[in-house]
Amino acid sequence: MRPFALEMADTPAAATNYATQSAGTYLAGGTVLLDLMKLDVIEPQTLVDINALADTYGAIEADDDGITLGALVRMAEAERHPAIRRDYPVIRDALWQAASPQLRNMASLGGNVLQRTRCSYFRDVSWPECNKRAPGSGCAAIGGNNRRLAVLGVSDHCIASYPGDFANALVALGAEVGLRSADGSERRVPFEDLHRLPGDTPEMETNLVPGELITAFHVPAGPWTRRSLYRKVRDRTSYDFALASAVVALHLEDGVVAAARIGLGGVAATPWRAHEAEAALTGRPLDEAAAEHAAEAAFAGAVTHGGNDFKPELGRRTLVRALLEAAAMEVLP
Amino acid sequence: MDIVLTINGRPHHLSVEPRVVLLDALRDRIGLTGTKKGCDQGQCGACTVLIDGQRVLSCFVLAATVTGEITTIEGLAPEGGPLHPMQQAFIEQDALQCGYCTPGQILSAIACVHEGHAGSAEEVREYMSGNLCRCAAYPNIVQAVLQAAPQMDATAGPTSAETV
Amino acid sequence: MTIQGPIRPQPFSRIGKPTPRIDGAAKVTGRALYPSDESVPHAAHAFLVTSPIARGRVAGFDLGDARAVPGFLDFLCHENVGGQAKPPKQMAGGETTTTMESDRIWHDGQIIGVVLADSFEAAREAAFKVRIQTEAEPPSATFGSAGTTEEQREDEQKEDFAVGDAEMALAAAPVMLDAWYETPTQHHNAIELFTTTCAWNGRQLTIWEPSQFVYGLRGNVAQQLGIEPADIRVVSKFVGGAFGSKGGATARTAWIAIAARRLGRPVKLVATRDQGFTIATYRAETRHHLRLGANGEGRLTAVSHEGWEVTSRPSFYNVSGTETTARMYAAPNILTRVAVVHADRNTPGFMRAPPEQPYMFPLECAMDELAARLGIDPIELRRRNEPARDPVTGLAFSGRHLMTCFDRGAAEFGWNRRNAQPASMRDGDWLVGLGCAASTYTANIAASTARVTLRPDGQAQVRLAGHDIGTGAYTVVAITAADRLGLPVGQVTVEMGDTEYPPAALAAGSSHTASITHAVVRACDALLAQIATAATASNAGAFAGREPATLSLRDGHLVAPDDSSESLADAVGRISAGAVEAYAENVPDGMPADAIGKLYQGQLPILRGQKRVDMTAYSFGAQFVEVRIHARTREIRVPRMLGAFSAGTILNPTTARSQLMGGMIWGLGSALLEKTEIDQRAARYTNDNIAEYHIAVNADVRRVDVMMLPEPDGAVNPLGIKGIGELGIVGVNAAVANAVFHATGQRVRRLPIRIEDLL
């Protein structure tokens, strides 16, 4: 870990000022940042500790329009929140199946959605080739060990997978992310627009402008949120990244899908919303054939690289399972 | 940076670079070596400590950013005094072998109980999965947590303040 | 004083009663000091610089940026210290890869430099800033890689067998099973990292390093540095998991010692988790060609087991588990062969059940496959092939209760509820499979020594350079001494893990309990002899003039067969107001007389159960596993495991159960989770961390039942101890694979079995 300056921000304005004037990187839970700094993958000059902003950005507020989660809410806090447990079970499921209890106590929601890939070739700096870490250097993962890497949204320049869980629920549920810029202005953008596909610039992972601070996530209410779940398939029973995961939220009317919200994890370059699968389901009775049809649509664009050849099939099966389980859920009216 | 860490109820004054993590501060600067380094990458749980009663990984905490009260394994029982019920349960259930992950397991287990995640063996298994035990004492660890949980309800310790 | 000769039977043994670990309190309070916990004032910090390529040469280092780091002290590499140490001698496999002795790069992650700085943070930063220039050559990663070389292994410690004519018998066999199997690279990944702290005091070097063999480490570092073993002290009071990885000396120790000498101050190294994958040993990947010939009743006519193992370029390290698989079943024709494949890799080494874990996998899967082919229950198939004597040598087994293990285990496990038809059992969305396999491990014992003191107040102390790597060795030593001295366990203190104490053997190969307890018993008996002799030679007291050999120690008294007694205060106080002391050596029958001398030099005099001339000595077990596989997404979960073991005397059921259980969970991990991934192009490990090298977590483990069947085996050694450290792991991988086959009808012959294998 290289030396850095540590600034303590006690107001949002101070935070964004430090971030812009000192090219600072925000430090909340530290579980991603310090990890990558210890590996020498990133070398921030300045860390801006924003944990003191929890008074401003640390609340969970639920109303008829939906639920707003402050960016400095810890994953474990959100997992325990009664409104989330009752009305947004998919968020609860995505949280408690992520990482470990210690990490969930530390990690902020804002930091969690910015979790970096677990691609070995990104994380080990002794690999010269990584377009994400060293733009233009190539991609060692293509042709390398890529069992855990992505099959959706990838490019010839990068096949890194987004490893998180919670963000897949946000993207599927059509959440918005609140942002505060250095000049103090605030904006809300669709969460789906937060992350960028790798394309030929895999080093650019988000559309955040320098110094911009994530303040909150707003998840809109909808008739599908209570019939929602997160199905995570992984090698270990716990404390493991998804090989494939599926977010499913359904609005069923007499067994027919009135609306579906579907997200995929472990298989894509970014938090992934499966619009094609949603469209394939809408208006159909939710049975196994419909679920399989939707799963085919979800993975129609999959590109594999040897080690991850199994992922489209596992991803389809995971989604089918999640759809059928969601349809069978007993749901509060 | 000059900082003050409150550890096991006592203030410790030290001067550290910003990059010093709590784990290394505890072990190398303060001499509290009960907190173990098993990976230094947030993967094993051996460095678990409590901050204001919450279990966290001290390898991922910059010492200079800590404002809360830190509890380490050395702070659970007074020297020569009775053991914390969780410590006692770990001995009685033989919930350890080499003992290296044990301090982290015990602190994590105490938090697990206070969080309300010790309701069943299945729940304990899930909520103790952030602490790897290579000797694989897992079934005994689960039994220890289940044994200590009701005793802890009766004895409110310094770490029982659950902050949600 | 050395007393050889028979160890007396102990008429009032309390051995076998569950006893909590005597070091438990130290471990649950954080007071147990592992080597990197030792306070060594003013220590400089070391950070290793490792090779970014797998084959070639170091062309040079650019240290400009590194030297500029505040706190930077020194940089060691082949250019400035390469001539100051020889490579450590390997316990097996001959030559090994070198490190900083030259510019040669043998493998990725090889130590090529050591940065020294005032703080850990500065050392790490400076190491990041060392720019390494290399001349790279294309490396060979593993089996099938271009540039590897294969040879039949030549190893005076290992044998191939050709009993009868296996090829002819296979050709003639009514039923033949012919299959290939693979096991992966695995790393020990003890939670404690590889650490070394060195401090010099004049000519005296102290090394704090977690070790399974402190005298071995001392002897090895002495030969590396060209100094006397007596000038080195190795301290390793507690070891945070070892599993074979801390048995032999690794290169790092000598370099840290040299660093401390150059700086004139202590140096502390805590290697990183990823460095641990390449600066120590590992379990190499293996391939197997297994052929079984059988008649229609399932009686084996031939067993042929050929194995291939990866090793480094210079080493012929191999585990050759064929020495065990050849002895497992009663086949009249046996053929075994083992080849090593040299690649650009670090040298492998011992890892829990080194031979049996990979080699019993193919045999026990093949037996299951044969059973399915013949429509015979797999337990019954093994019963029909149970040998009366060692099929290779014709020697008697020292005790072989494999079928008792199967029968008792099967009853407890509910094996009779298994529908033999594959893919026939289901619980909702989950396919259910039940599988079993045999376990076995050689009963080994090594020469050892111990020193015991006893005070008039009844406090005893045992000192020996043994090792508690989590096995409960401190506790079994205390139990043994307490039993022999007639004291409560709480009155015995045990000190180990320090070359200041008399030597004990390597804590590995399931040999340590047998090795050290025999020495402790001899020391206690020598102590008793002193006390009894003094009591009987005395002109006064209850025992004046009696025969010393009739006296024993019980309940804090010296007692005679007629129950007349004398307190320890009198019996010990007669000799000394301080303490009576005895030192003893135990050389197991069948070992050369110079064993103790070798032990003091740091060599390992061990008697292996399959190398004995009087008998073949193994422990046995039966492994049962239930798997549940999701019908759609194919996650494999293990709700239930049961192991029934026959392993001679169990000194402490509490710690023995934990150790066997831990072994079984290792087996679970080896079946379903553990695999070190290797990038074929770079011969580099890509999951060199414990987030992606998967060891089991708590939630992976549900019910684990351990049955320890009583087995008095007075033949194997006087105390009847056969060892349990490895027995728990062996066969579990096959039992899981067999259960997966039973659940799905899919036979997976490559470990670990993963979701994608079943899609």
PDB file of C-alpha atoms in Angstrom, chain B:
ATOM      1  CA  MET B   1      -1.049  11.092  12.749  1.00  0.00           C
ATOM      2  CA  ASP B   2      -1.525  11.140  16.497  1.00  0.00           C
ATOM      3  CA  ILE B   3      -4.536   9.102  17.418  1.00  0.00           C
ATOM      4  CA  VAL B   4      -6.217   7.664  20.466  1.00  0.00           C
ATOM      5  CA  LEU B   5      -7.745   4.229  20.303  1.00  0.00           C
ATOM      6  CA  THR B   6     -10.020   3.038  23.054  1.00  0.00           C
ATOM      7  CA  ILE B   7      -9.332  -0.653  23.355  1.00  0.00           C
ATOM      8  CA  ASN B   8     -10.920  -2.865  25.956  1.00  0.00           C
ATOM      9  CA  GLY B   9     -11.887   0.223  27.919  1.00  0.00           C
ATOM     10  CA  ARG B  10      -8.423   1.779  27.962  1.00  0.00           C
ATOM     11  CA  PRO B  11      -7.158   4.647  25.824  1.00  0.00           C
ATOM     12  CA  HIS B  12      -4.032   4.031  23.770  1.00  0.00           C
ATOM     13  CA  HIS B  13      -2.167   6.991  22.308  1.00  0.00           C
ATOM     14  CA  LEU B  14      -0.131   6.306  19.228  1.00  0.00           C
ATOM     15  CA  SER B  15       1.324   7.951  16.209  1.00  0.00           C
ATOM     16  CA  VAL B  16       0.652   6.155  12.950  1.00  0.00           C
ATOM     17  CA  GLU B  17       0.745   6.732   9.244  1.00  0.00           C
ATOM     18  CA  PRO B  18      -2.722   6.911   7.696  1.00  0.00           C
ATOM     19  CA  ARG B  19      -2.113   3.592   5.930  1.00  0.00           C
ATOM     20  CA  VAL B  20      -1.711   1.579   9.124  1.00  0.00           C
ATOM     21  CA  VAL B  21      -4.659  -0.737   9.500  1.00  0.00           C
ATOM     22  CA  LEU B  22      -6.151  -1.490  12.884  1.00  0.00           C
ATOM     23  CA  LEU B  23      -4.907  -5.079  12.743  1.00  0.00           C
ATOM     24  CA  ASP B  24      -1.283  -4.025  12.442  1.00  0.00           C
ATOM     25  CA  ALA B  25      -1.744  -1.258  14.996  1.00  0.00           C
ATOM     26  CA  LEU B  26      -3.058  -3.761  17.514  1.00  0.00           C
ATOM     27  CA  ARG B  27      -0.376  -6.359  16.872  1.00  0.00           C
ATOM     28  CA  ASP B  28       2.760  -4.375  16.073  1.00  0.00           C
ATOM     29  CA  ARG B  29       2.230  -1.089  17.899  1.00  0.00           C
ATOM     30  CA  ILE B  30       0.152  -1.952  20.929  1.00  0.00           C
ATOM     31  CA  GLY B  31       1.209  -5.565  21.473  1.00  0.00           C
ATOM     32  CA  LEU B  32      -2.284  -7.018  21.503  1.00  0.00           C
ATOM     33  CA  THR B  33      -1.440 -10.087  19.460  1.00  0.00           C
ATOM     34  CA  GLY B  34      -4.594 -12.020  20.197  1.00  0.00           C
ATOM     35  CA  THR B  35      -6.025 -10.532  17.015  1.00  0.00           C
ATOM     36  CA  LYS B  36      -4.635 -12.645  14.199  1.00  0.00           C
ATOM     37  CA  LYS B  37      -3.538 -11.977  10.661  1.00  0.00           C
ATOM     38  CA  GLY B  38      -4.718 -14.799   8.427  1.00  0.00           C
ATOM     39  CA  CYS B  39      -5.000 -13.184   5.039  1.00  0.00           C
ATOM     40  CA  ASP B  40      -4.864  -9.389   5.375  1.00  0.00           C
ATOM     41  CA  GLN B  41      -7.448  -9.282   2.581  1.00  0.00           C
ATOM     42  CA  GLY B  42     -10.806  -9.635   4.307  1.00  0.00           C
ATOM     43  CA  GLN B  43     -11.173 -13.283   3.435  1.00  0.00           C
ATOM     44  CA  CYS B  44     -10.679 -15.290   6.622  1.00  0.00           C
ATOM     45  CA  GLY B  45     -12.178 -13.460   9.609  1.00  0.00           C
ATOM     46  CA  ALA B  46      -9.222 -14.182  11.913  1.00  0.00           C
ATOM     47  CA  CYS B  47      -8.738 -10.457  12.546  1.00  0.00           C
ATOM     48  CA  THR B  48     -12.333  -9.888  13.671  1.00  0.00           C
ATOM     49  CA  VAL B  49     -12.728  -7.354  16.477  1.00  0.00           C
ATOM     50  CA  LEU B  50     -15.741  -5.524  17.823  1.00  0.00           C
ATOM     51  CA  ILE B  51     -16.136  -1.789  17.345  1.00  0.00           C
ATOM     52  CA  ASP B  52     -19.013  -0.460  19.441  1.00  0.00           C
ATOM     53  CA  GLY B  53     -20.178  -4.053  19.663  1.00  0.00           C
ATOM     54  CA  GLN B  54     -20.225  -4.597  15.908  1.00  0.00           C
ATOM     55  CA  ARG B  55     -17.993  -7.266  14.430  1.00  0.00           C
ATOM     56  CA  VAL B  56     -15.624  -5.925  11.793  1.00  0.00           C
ATOM     57  CA  LEU B  57     -12.428  -7.013  10.059  1.00  0.00           C
ATOM     58  CA  SER B  58      -9.523  -5.095  11.516  1.00  0.00           C
ATOM     59  CA  CYS B  59      -7.440  -5.677   8.373  1.00  0.00           C
ATOM     60  CA  PHE B  60      -9.840  -3.416   6.468  1.00  0.00           C
ATOM     61  CA  VAL B  61     -10.047  -0.591   8.994  1.00  0.00           C
ATOM     62  CA  LEU B  62      -7.574   2.278   8.960  1.00  0.00           C
ATOM     63  CA  ALA B  63      -6.538   2.796  12.551  1.00  0.00           C
ATOM     64  CA  ALA B  64      -6.737   6.556  12.146  1.00  0.00           C
ATOM     65  CA  THR B  65     -10.421   6.391  11.228  1.00  0.00           C
ATOM     66  CA  VAL B  66     -11.607   4.491  14.302  1.00  0.00           C
ATOM     67  CA  THR B  67     -13.789   6.521  16.621  1.00  0.00           C
ATOM     68  CA  GLY B  68     -15.635   3.764  18.439  1.00  0.00           C
ATOM     69  CA  GLU B  69     -14.720   1.489  21.316  1.00  0.00           C
ATOM     70  CA  ILE B  70     -12.673  -1.504  20.276  1.00  0.00           C
ATOM     71  CA  THR B  71     -13.004  -4.872  21.950  1.00  0.00           C
ATOM     72  CA  THR B  72     -10.368  -7.506  21.262  1.00  0.00           C
ATOM     73  CA  ILE B  73     -10.091 -11.048  22.557  1.00  0.00           C
ATOM     74  CA  GLU B  74      -7.912  -9.785  25.411  1.00  0.00           C
ATOM     75  CA  GLY B  75     -10.799  -7.652  26.639  1.00  0.00           C
ATOM     76  CA  LEU B  76     -13.378 -10.379  27.123  1.00  0.00           C
ATOM     77  CA  ALA B  77     -12.218 -11.684  30.452  1.00  0.00           C
ATOM     78  CA  PRO B  78     -10.018 -10.151  33.119  1.00  0.00           C
ATOM     79  CA  GLU B  79      -6.668 -11.863  33.629  1.00  0.00           C
ATOM     80  CA  GLY B  80      -7.279 -14.591  36.168  1.00  0.00           C
ATOM     81  CA  GLY B  81     -11.002 -13.868  36.232  1.00  0.00           C
ATOM     82  CA  PRO B  82     -13.857 -15.928  34.866  1.00  0.00           C
ATOM     83  CA  LEU B  83     -13.990 -16.471  31.147  1.00  0.00           C
ATOM     84  CA  HIS B  84     -16.724 -15.011  28.982  1.00  0.00           C
ATOM     85  CA  PRO B  85     -19.445 -17.634  28.454  1.00  0.00           C
ATOM     86  CA  MET B  86     -18.435 -17.871  24.794  1.00  0.00           C
ATOM     87  CA  GLN B  87     -14.821 -18.545  25.692  1.00  0.00           C
ATOM     88  CA  GLN B  88     -15.902 -21.173  28.176  1.00  0.00           C
ATOM     89  CA  ALA B  89     -18.202 -22.776  25.617  1.00  0.00           C
ATOM     90  CA  PHE B  90     -15.406 -22.938  23.057  1.00  0.00           C
ATOM     91  CA  ILE B  91     -13.301 -24.903  25.524  1.00  0.00           C
ATOM     92  CA  GLU B  92     -16.122 -27.185  26.600  1.00  0.00           C
ATOM     93  CA  GLN B  93     -17.245 -27.961  23.055  1.00  0.00           C
ATOM     94  CA  ASP B  94     -13.651 -28.296  21.811  1.00  0.00           C
ATOM     95  CA  ALA B  95     -14.560 -25.685  19.253  1.00  0.00           C
ATOM     96  CA  LEU B  96     -10.938 -25.145  18.266  1.00  0.00           C
ATOM     97  CA  GLN B  97      -7.881 -27.069  17.254  1.00  0.00           C
ATOM     98  CA  CYS B  98      -4.855 -25.016  16.292  1.00  0.00           C
ATOM     99  CA  GLY B  99      -6.548 -22.010  17.894  1.00  0.00           C
ATOM    100  CA  TYR B 100      -5.376 -19.469  15.365  1.00  0.00           C
ATOM    101  CA  CYS B 101      -8.820 -18.484  14.089  1.00  0.00           C
ATOM    102  CA  THR B 102     -10.295 -18.790  17.577  1.00  0.00           C
ATOM    103  CA  PRO B 103     -10.103 -15.171  18.795  1.00  0.00           C
ATOM    104  CA  GLY B 104     -11.877 -14.054  15.647  1.00  0.00           C
ATOM    105  CA  GLN B 105     -14.386 -16.874  15.924  1.00  0.00           C
ATOM    106  CA  ILE B 106     -15.204 -15.965  19.520  1.00  0.00           C
ATOM    107  CA  LEU B 107     -15.662 -12.259  18.865  1.00  0.00           C
ATOM    108  CA  SER B 108     -17.720 -13.044  15.798  1.00  0.00           C
ATOM    109  CA  ALA B 109     -19.787 -15.521  17.802  1.00  0.00           C
ATOM    110  CA  ILE B 110     -20.514 -12.974  20.515  1.00  0.00           C
ATOM    111  CA  ALA B 111     -21.708 -10.521  17.902  1.00  0.00           C
ATOM    112  CA  CYS B 112     -23.690 -13.274  16.213  1.00  0.00           C
ATOM    113  CA  VAL B 113     -25.598 -13.837  19.439  1.00  0.00           C
ATOM    114  CA  HIS B 114     -26.165 -10.139  20.061  1.00  0.00           C
ATOM    115  CA  GLU B 115     -27.377  -9.649  16.514  1.00  0.00           C
ATOM    116  CA  GLY B 116     -30.012 -12.278  17.182  1.00  0.00           C
ATOM    117  CA  HIS B 117     -28.561 -14.763  14.716  1.00  0.00           C
ATOM    118  CA  ALA B 118     -28.099 -17.658  17.116  1.00  0.00           C
ATOM    119  CA  GLY B 119     -31.642 -18.940  16.969  1.00  0.00           C
ATOM    120  CA  SER B 120     -30.840 -22.277  15.378  1.00  0.00           C
ATOM    121  CA  ALA B 121     -27.881 -24.329  14.262  1.00  0.00           C
ATOM    122  CA  GLU B 122     -28.661 -23.442  10.671  1.00  0.00           C
ATOM    123  CA  GLU B 123     -28.690 -19.740  11.406  1.00  0.00           C
ATOM    124  CA  VAL B 124     -25.443 -19.965  13.356  1.00  0.00           C
ATOM    125  CA  ARG B 125     -23.769 -21.808  10.493  1.00  0.00           C
ATOM    126  CA  GLU B 126     -24.738 -19.072   8.065  1.00  0.00           C
ATOM    127  CA  TYR B 127     -23.841 -16.193  10.326  1.00  0.00           C
ATOM    128  CA  MET B 128     -20.531 -17.738  11.379  1.00  0.00           C
ATOM    129  CA  SER B 129     -19.445 -18.394   7.800  1.00  0.00           C
ATOM    130  CA  GLY B 130     -17.283 -15.295   7.715  1.00  0.00           C
ATOM    131  CA  ASN B 131     -14.759 -16.990   9.982  1.00  0.00           C
ATOM    132  CA  LEU B 132     -12.780 -19.701   8.270  1.00  0.00           C
ATOM    133  CA  CYS B 133     -11.454 -22.550  10.384  1.00  0.00           C
ATOM    134  CA  ARG B 134      -8.992 -24.651   8.436  1.00  0.00           C
ATOM    135  CA  CYS B 135      -8.901 -27.282  11.177  1.00  0.00           C
ATOM    136  CA  ALA B 136     -12.649 -27.433  10.508  1.00  0.00           C
ATOM    137  CA  ALA B 137     -13.997 -27.305  14.037  1.00  0.00           C
ATOM    138  CA  TYR B 138     -17.235 -25.977  12.570  1.00  0.00           C
ATOM    139  CA  PRO B 139     -19.761 -28.381  14.135  1.00  0.00           C
ATOM    140  CA  ASN B 140     -18.226 -27.753  17.542  1.00  0.00           C
ATOM    141  CA  ILE B 141     -18.218 -24.011  16.960  1.00  0.00           C
ATOM    142  CA  VAL B 142     -21.943 -24.154  16.237  1.00  0.00           C
ATOM    143  CA  GLN B 143     -22.494 -26.102  19.438  1.00  0.00           C
ATOM    144  CA  ALA B 144     -20.440 -23.592  21.400  1.00  0.00           C
ATOM    145  CA  VAL B 145     -22.470 -20.670  20.089  1.00  0.00           C
ATOM    146  CA  LEU B 146     -25.716 -22.429  20.913  1.00  0.00           C
ATOM    147  CA  GLN B 147     -24.419 -23.261  24.379  1.00  0.00           C
ATOM    148  CA  ALA B 148     -23.254 -19.749  25.176  1.00  0.00           C
ATOM    149  CA  ALA B 149     -26.194 -17.850  23.696  1.00  0.00           C
ATOM    150  CA  PRO B 150     -28.666 -18.330  26.563  1.00  0.00           C
ATOM    151  CA  GLN B 151     -25.928 -17.668  29.124  1.00  0.00           C
ATOM    152  CA  MET B 152     -25.053 -14.420  27.393  1.00  0.00           C
ATOM    153  CA  ASP B 153     -28.647 -13.236  27.560  1.00  0.00           C
ATOM    154  CA  ALA B 154     -28.334 -13.436  31.312  1.00  0.00           C
ATOM    155  CA  THR B 155     -24.971 -11.718  31.519  1.00  0.00           C
ATOM    156  CA  ALA B 156     -24.853  -8.373  29.804  1.00  0.00           C
ATOM    157  CA  GLY B 157     -21.213  -7.831  29.049  1.00  0.00           C
ATOM    158  CA  PRO B 158     -19.356  -4.775  27.851  1.00  0.00           C
ATOM    159  CA  THR B 159     -19.989  -5.808  24.270  1.00  0.00           C
ATOM    160  CA  SER B 160     -23.703  -6.304  24.454  1.00  0.00           C
ATOM    161  CA  ALA B 161     -24.694  -2.889  23.159  1.00  0.00           C
ATOM    162  CA  GLU B 162     -26.363  -3.736  19.912  1.00  0.00           C
ATOM    163  CA  THR B 163     -26.481  -0.677  17.740  1.00  0.00           C
ATOM    164  CA  VAL B 164     -28.775  -0.958  14.796  1.00  0.00           C
TER     165      VAL B 164
END
